[in-house]
GROMACS .gro file of C-alpha atoms in nm:
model
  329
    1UNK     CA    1  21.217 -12.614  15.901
    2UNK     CA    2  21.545 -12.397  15.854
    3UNK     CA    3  21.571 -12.046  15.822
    4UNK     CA    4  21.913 -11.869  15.704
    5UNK     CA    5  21.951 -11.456  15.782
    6UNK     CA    6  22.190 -11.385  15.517
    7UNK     CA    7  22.323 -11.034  15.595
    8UNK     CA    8  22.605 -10.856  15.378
    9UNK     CA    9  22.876 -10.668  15.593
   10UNK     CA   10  23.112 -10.412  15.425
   11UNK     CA   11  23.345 -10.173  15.659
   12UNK     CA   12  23.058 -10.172  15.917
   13UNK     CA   13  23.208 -10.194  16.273
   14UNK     CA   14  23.099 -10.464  16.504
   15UNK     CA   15  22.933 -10.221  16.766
   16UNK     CA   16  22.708 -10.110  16.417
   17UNK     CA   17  22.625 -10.509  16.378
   18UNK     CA   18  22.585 -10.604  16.734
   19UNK     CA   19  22.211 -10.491  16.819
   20UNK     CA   20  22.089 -10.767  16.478
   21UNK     CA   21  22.303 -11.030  16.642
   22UNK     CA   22  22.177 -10.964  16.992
   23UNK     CA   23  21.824 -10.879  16.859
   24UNK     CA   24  21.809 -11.306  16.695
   25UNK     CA   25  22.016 -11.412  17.018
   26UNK     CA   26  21.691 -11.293  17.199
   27UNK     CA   27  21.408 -11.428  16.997
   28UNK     CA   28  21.137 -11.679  17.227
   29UNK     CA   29  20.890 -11.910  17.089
   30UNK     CA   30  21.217 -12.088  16.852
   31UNK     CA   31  21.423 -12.339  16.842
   32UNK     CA   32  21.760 -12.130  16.787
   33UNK     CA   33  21.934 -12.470  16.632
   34UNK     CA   34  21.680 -12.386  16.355
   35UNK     CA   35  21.831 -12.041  16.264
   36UNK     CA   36  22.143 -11.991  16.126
   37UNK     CA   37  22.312 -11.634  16.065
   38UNK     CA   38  22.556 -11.641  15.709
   39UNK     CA   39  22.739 -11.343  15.778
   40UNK     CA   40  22.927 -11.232  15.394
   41UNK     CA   41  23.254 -11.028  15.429
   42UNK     CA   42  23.210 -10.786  15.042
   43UNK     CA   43  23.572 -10.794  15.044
   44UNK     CA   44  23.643 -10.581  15.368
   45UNK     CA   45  23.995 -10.623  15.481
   46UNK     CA   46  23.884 -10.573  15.846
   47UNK     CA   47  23.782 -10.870  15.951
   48UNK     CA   48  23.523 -10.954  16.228
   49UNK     CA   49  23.682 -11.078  16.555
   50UNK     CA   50  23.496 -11.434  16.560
   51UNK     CA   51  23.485 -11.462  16.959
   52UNK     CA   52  23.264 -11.133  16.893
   53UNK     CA   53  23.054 -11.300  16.542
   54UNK     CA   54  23.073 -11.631  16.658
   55UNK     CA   55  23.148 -11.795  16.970
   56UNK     CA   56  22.938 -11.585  17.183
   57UNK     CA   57  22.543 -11.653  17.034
   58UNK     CA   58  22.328 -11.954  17.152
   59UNK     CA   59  22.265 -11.997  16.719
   60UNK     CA   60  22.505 -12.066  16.452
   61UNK     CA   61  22.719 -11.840  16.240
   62UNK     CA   62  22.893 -11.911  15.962
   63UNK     CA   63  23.141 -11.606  15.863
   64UNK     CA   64  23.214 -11.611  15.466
   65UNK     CA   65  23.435 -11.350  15.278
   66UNK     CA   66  23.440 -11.273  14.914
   67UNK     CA   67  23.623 -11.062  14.663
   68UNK     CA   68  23.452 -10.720  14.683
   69UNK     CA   69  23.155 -10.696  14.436
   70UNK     CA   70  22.852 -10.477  14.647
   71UNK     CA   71  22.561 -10.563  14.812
   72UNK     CA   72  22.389 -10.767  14.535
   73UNK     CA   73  22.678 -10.991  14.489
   74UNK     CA   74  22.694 -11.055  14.823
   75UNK     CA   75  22.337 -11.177  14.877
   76UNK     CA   76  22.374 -11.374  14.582
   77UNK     CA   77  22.665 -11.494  14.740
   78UNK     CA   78  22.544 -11.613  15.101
   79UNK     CA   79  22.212 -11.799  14.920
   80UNK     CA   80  22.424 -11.977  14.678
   81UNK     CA   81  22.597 -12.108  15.018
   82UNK     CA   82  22.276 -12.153  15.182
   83UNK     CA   83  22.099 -12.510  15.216
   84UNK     CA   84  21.774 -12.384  15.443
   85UNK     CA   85  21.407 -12.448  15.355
   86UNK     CA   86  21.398 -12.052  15.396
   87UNK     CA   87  21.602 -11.741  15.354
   88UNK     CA   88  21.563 -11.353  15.461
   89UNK     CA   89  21.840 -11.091  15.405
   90UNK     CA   90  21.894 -10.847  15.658
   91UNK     CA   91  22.108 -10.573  15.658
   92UNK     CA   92  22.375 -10.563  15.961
   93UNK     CA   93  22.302 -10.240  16.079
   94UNK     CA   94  21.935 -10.337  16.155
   95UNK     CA   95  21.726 -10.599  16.431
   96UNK     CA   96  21.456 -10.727  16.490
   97UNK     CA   97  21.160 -10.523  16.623
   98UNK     CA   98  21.012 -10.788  16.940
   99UNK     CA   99  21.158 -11.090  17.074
  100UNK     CA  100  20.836 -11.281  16.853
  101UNK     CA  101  20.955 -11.179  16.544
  102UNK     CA  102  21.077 -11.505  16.419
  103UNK     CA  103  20.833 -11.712  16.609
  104UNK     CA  104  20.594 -11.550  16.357
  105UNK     CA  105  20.804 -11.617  16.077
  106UNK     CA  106  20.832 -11.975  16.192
  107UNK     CA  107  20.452 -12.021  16.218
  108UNK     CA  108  20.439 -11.846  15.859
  109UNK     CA  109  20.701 -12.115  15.709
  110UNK     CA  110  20.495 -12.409  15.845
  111UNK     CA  111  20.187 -12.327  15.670
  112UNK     CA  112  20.397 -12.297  15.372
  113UNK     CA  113  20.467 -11.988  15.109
  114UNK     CA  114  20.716 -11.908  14.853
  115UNK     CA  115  20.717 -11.528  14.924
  116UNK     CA  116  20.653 -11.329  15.281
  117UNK     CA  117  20.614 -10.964  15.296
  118UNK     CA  118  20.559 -10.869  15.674
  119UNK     CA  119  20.565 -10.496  15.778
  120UNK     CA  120  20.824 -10.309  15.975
  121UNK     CA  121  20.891  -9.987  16.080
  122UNK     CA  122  21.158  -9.707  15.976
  123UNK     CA  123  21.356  -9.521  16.270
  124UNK     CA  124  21.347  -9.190  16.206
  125UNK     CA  125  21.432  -8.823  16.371
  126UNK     CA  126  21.231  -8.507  16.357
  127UNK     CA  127  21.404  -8.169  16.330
  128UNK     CA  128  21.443  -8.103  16.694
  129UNK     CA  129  21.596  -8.481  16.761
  130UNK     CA  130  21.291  -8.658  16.891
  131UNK     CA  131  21.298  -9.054  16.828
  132UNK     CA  132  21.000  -9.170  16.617
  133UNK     CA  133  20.881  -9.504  16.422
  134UNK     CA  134  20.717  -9.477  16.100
  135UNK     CA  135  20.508  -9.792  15.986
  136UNK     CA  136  20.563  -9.966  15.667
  137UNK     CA  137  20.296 -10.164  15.557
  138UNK     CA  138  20.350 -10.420  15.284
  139UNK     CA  139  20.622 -10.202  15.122
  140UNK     CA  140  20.792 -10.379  14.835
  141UNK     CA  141  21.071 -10.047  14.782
  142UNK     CA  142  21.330 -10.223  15.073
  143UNK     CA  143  21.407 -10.576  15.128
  144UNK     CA  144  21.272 -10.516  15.525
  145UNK     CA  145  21.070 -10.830  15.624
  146UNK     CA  146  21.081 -10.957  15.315
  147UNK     CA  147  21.140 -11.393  15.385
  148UNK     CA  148  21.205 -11.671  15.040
  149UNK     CA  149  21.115 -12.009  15.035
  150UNK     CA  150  21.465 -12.112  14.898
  151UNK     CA  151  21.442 -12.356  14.630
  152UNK     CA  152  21.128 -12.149  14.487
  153UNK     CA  153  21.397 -11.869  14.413
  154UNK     CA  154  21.677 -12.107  14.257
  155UNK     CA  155  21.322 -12.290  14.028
  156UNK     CA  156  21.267 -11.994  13.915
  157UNK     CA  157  21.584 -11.790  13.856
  158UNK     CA  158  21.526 -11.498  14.113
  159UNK     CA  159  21.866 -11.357  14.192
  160UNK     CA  160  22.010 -11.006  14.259
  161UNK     CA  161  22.053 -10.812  13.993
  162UNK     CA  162  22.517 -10.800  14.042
  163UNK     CA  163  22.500 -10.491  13.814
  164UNK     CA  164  22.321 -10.306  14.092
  165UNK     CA  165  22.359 -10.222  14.432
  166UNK     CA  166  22.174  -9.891  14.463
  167UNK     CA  167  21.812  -9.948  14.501
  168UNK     CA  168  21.803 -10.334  14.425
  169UNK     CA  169  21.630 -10.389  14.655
  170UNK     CA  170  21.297 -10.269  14.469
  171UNK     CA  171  21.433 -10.465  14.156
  172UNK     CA  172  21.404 -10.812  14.348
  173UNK     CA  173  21.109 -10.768  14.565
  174UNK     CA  174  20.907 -10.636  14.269
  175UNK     CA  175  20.986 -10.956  14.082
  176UNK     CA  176  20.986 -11.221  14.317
  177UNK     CA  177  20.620 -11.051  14.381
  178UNK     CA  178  20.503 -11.091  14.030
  179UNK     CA  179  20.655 -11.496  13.999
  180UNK     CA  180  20.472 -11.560  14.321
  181UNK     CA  181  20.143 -11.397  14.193
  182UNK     CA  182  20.129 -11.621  13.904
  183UNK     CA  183  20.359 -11.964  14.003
  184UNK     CA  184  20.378 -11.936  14.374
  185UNK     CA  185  20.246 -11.829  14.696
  186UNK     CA  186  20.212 -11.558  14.866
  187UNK     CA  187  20.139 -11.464  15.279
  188UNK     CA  188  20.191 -11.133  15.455
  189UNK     CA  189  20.232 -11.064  15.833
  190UNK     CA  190  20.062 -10.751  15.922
  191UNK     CA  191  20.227 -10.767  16.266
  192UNK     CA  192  20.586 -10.533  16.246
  193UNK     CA  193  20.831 -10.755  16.271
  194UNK     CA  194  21.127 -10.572  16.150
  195UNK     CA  195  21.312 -10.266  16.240
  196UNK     CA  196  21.503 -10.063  16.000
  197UNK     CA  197  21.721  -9.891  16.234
  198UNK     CA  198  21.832  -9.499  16.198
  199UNK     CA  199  22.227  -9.465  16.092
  200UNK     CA  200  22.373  -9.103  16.127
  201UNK     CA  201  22.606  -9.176  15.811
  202UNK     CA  202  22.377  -9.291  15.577
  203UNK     CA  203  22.250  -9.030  15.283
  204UNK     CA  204  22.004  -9.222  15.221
  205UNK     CA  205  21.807  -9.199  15.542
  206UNK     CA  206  21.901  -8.796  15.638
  207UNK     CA  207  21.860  -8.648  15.315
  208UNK     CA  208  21.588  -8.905  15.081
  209UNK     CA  209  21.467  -8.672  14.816
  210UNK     CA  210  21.844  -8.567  14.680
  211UNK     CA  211  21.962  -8.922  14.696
  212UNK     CA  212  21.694  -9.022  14.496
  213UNK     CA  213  21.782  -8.772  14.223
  214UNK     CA  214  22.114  -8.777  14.230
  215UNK     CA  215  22.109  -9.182  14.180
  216UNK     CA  216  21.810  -9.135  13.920
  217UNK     CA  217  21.992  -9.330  13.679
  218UNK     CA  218  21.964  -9.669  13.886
  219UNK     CA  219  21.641  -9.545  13.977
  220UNK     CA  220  21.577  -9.564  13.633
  221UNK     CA  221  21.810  -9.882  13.554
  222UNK     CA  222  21.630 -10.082  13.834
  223UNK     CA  223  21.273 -10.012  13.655
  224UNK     CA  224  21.416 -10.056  13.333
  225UNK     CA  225  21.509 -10.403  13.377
  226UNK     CA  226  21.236 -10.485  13.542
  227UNK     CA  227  20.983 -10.417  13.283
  228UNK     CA  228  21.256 -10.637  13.077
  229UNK     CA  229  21.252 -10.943  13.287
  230UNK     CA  230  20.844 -10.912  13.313
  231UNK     CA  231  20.806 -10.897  12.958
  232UNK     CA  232  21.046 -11.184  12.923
  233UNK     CA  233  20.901 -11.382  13.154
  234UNK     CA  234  20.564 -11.334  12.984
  235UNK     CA  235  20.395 -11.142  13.239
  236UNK     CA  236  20.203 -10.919  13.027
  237UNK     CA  237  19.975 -10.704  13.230
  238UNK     CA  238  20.223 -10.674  13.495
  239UNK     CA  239  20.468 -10.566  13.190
  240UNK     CA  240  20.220 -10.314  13.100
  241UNK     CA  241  20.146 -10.194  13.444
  242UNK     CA  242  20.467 -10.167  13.541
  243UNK     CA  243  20.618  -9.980  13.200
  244UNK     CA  244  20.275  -9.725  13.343
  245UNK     CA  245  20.406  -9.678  13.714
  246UNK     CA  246  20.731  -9.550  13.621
  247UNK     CA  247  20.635  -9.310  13.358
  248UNK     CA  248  20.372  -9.198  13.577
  249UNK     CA  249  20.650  -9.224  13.911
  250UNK     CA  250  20.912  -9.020  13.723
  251UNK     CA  251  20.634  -8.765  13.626
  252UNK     CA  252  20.539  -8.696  13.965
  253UNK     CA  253  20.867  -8.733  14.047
  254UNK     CA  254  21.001  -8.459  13.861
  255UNK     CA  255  20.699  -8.185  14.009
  256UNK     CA  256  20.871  -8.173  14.321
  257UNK     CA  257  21.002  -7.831  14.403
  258UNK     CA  258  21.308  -7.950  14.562
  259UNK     CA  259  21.429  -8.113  14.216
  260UNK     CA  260  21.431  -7.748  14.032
  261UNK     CA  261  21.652  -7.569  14.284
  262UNK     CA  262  21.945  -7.393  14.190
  263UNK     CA  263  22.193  -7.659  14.302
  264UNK     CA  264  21.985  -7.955  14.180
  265UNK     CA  265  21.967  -7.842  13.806
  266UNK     CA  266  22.311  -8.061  13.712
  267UNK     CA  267  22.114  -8.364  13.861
  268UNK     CA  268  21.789  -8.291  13.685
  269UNK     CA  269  21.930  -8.276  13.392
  270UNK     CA  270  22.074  -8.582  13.382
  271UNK     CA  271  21.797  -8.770  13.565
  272UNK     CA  272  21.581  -8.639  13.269
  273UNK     CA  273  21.796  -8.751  13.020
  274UNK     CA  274  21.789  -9.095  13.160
  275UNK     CA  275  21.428  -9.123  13.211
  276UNK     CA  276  21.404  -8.991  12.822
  277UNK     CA  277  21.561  -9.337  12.689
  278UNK     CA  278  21.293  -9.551  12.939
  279UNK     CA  279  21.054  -9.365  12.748
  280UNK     CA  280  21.192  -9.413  12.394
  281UNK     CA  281  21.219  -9.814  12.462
  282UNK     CA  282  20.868  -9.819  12.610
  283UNK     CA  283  20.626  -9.555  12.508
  284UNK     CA  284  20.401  -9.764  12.249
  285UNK     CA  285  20.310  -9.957  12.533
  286UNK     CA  286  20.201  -9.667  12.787
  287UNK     CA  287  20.037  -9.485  12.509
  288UNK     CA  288  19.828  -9.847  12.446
  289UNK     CA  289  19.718  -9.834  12.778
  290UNK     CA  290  19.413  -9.736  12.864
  291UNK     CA  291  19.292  -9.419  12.977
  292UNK     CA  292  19.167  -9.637  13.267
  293UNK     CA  293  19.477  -9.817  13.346
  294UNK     CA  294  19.660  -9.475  13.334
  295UNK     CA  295  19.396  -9.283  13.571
  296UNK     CA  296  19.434  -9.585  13.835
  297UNK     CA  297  19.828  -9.590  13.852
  298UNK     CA  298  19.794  -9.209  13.817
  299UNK     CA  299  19.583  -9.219  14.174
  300UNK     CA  300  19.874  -9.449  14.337
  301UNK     CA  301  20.160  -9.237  14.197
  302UNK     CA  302  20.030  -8.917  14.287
  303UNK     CA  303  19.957  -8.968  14.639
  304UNK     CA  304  20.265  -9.168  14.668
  305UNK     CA  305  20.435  -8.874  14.559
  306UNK     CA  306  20.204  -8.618  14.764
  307UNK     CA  307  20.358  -8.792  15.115
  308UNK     CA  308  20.683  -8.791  14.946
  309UNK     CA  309  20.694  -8.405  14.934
  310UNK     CA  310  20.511  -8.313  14.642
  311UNK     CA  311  20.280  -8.006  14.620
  312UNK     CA  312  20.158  -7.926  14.273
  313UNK     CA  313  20.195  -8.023  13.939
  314UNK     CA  314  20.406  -7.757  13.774
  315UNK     CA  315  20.319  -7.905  13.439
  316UNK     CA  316  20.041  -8.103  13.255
  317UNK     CA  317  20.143  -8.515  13.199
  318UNK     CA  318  20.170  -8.428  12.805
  319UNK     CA  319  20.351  -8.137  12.828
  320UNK     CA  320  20.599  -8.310  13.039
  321UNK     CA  321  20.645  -8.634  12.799
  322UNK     CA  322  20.732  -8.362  12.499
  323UNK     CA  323  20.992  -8.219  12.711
  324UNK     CA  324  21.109  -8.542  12.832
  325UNK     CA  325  21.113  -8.673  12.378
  326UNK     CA  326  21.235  -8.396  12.286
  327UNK     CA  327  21.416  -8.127  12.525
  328UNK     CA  328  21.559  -8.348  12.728
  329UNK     CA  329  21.854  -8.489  12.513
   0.00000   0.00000   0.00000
């Protein structure tokens, strides 16, 4: 059994990429000949030094560059090159969390699955400085942990989304998850195997709940075209249920205190705007779901949104959907 680490590198420096390289170099229980690392230059004109990418791990690299297109394109990119049994895409500013990480993996892939989801564990800072980890258990938002039986992707058309390459990450994992529910297989490892690593320059990490409304319109885009492709595809209840999670998401969503401050109203604004034409394209089929179906996704939402910041509801679900039709234009 193969496994290929396909990891996208744009502008990051080698000391930034060194701790995922040393963290594989490291790995026990493996044969290393069995792991290969396809490391995809987006287009950076500052190449790598190879005796630094290459020459200097006991597994093999193979160092590819490509016109500049974002992260999705390059994925796509290093699995079209791949010929493993397996993939995983890592990101190059990230490692592994033990030196047993893949040996898991590797036990995993000779059972057999199409799609593994193990958990990892987020880096993160309080206020005053002090490391911590928190857990991620069988998160499908980031593409942490996340391993693909190859071909099962290529029989079944899974590919990055090129069009995106802010939270795309969602888009795929949500839809490789609903093809392996119905035509594949799926295993999780409950062990944390992966460790998304803290980086001082990312908005992402230091400031969450702006980035996620200022880039509300992917947000939106992502879930958009995935209730597309699940509809297409024929999945109907996970259509349905997933057309009911983001209404409900954006609701609670949009009750968050932080989003109506002063310097936030631009980006409300146009976040509700967007959300407004999700609605338009899919409200006959939340308003035919029923009242069960809404109060279960409602439970998820909510508390999702309760450990995401969220204090009160500042106004009812209806009231909010008539804004949303016909305020927010």
């Amino acid at each position: 059994m193969k496994l290929d680490l396909i990891v996208p590198h744009y502008k990051e420096p080698w000391e930034t990429c060194k701790f995922l390289f040393d963290t594989i170099g490291t790995q026990r229980g493996v044969l290393l000949d069995n792991i290969r690392v396809i490391l995809v230059n987006d287009g950076d004109e500052c190449v790598l030094d190879s005796e630094h990418t290459i020459e200097s791990y006991p597994y093999r690299v193979d160092y590819l560059i490509k016109k500049h297109g974002g992260v999705s394109a390059a994925r796509n990119y290093g699995l079209a090159y791949s010929d493993a049994d397996y993939v995983m895409f890592c990101d190059c500013d990230d490692g592994f969390l033990n030196n047993y990480a893949l040996h898991l993996i590797f036990a995993a892939m000779q059972e057999g699955f199409d799609y593994l989801v193990a958990n990892f564990v987020e880096e993160t800072f309080d206020k005053d400085g002090n490391a911590a980890i928190a857990p991620h258990e069988q998160d499908l938002t980031f593409m942490h942990g996340k391993v693909y039986r190859r071909q099962f992707l290529i029989d079944h058309d899974l590919r990055f989304d090129e069009r995106m390459n802010i939270h795309e990450d969602g888009y795929f994992n949500m839809l490789v998850y609903s093809v392996a529910q119905h035509e594949g297989k799926l295993k999780t490892i409950t062990t944390p195997i992966y460790l998304w690593v803290w980086n001082d320059h990312s908005t992402v990490r230091s400031n969450r709940v702006d980035f996620v409304l200022r880039t509300y319109p992917d947000v939106i885009l992502t879930r958009t075209r995935l209730c597309r492709q699940l509809k297409a595809r024929g999945y109907d209840e996970d259509f349905r249920t997933a057309v009911c999670m983001t209404v409900l998401n954006s609701y609670y969503d949009f009750q968050k205190n932080r989003y109506h401050l002063a310097q936030n109203a631009k980006h409300l604004r146009v976040a509700e705007k967007v959300f407004r034409e999700f609605w338009i394209e899919f409200k006959s089929v939340f308003n035919d779901c029923t009242n069960q179906k809404i109060a279960e996704v409602a439970q998820v939402a909510r508390a999702n949104a309760v450990n995401n910041g969220m204090l009160l509801e500042r106004q009812d679900l209806k009231t909010f959907l008539r804004h949303i039709e016909y305020e927010a234009k």
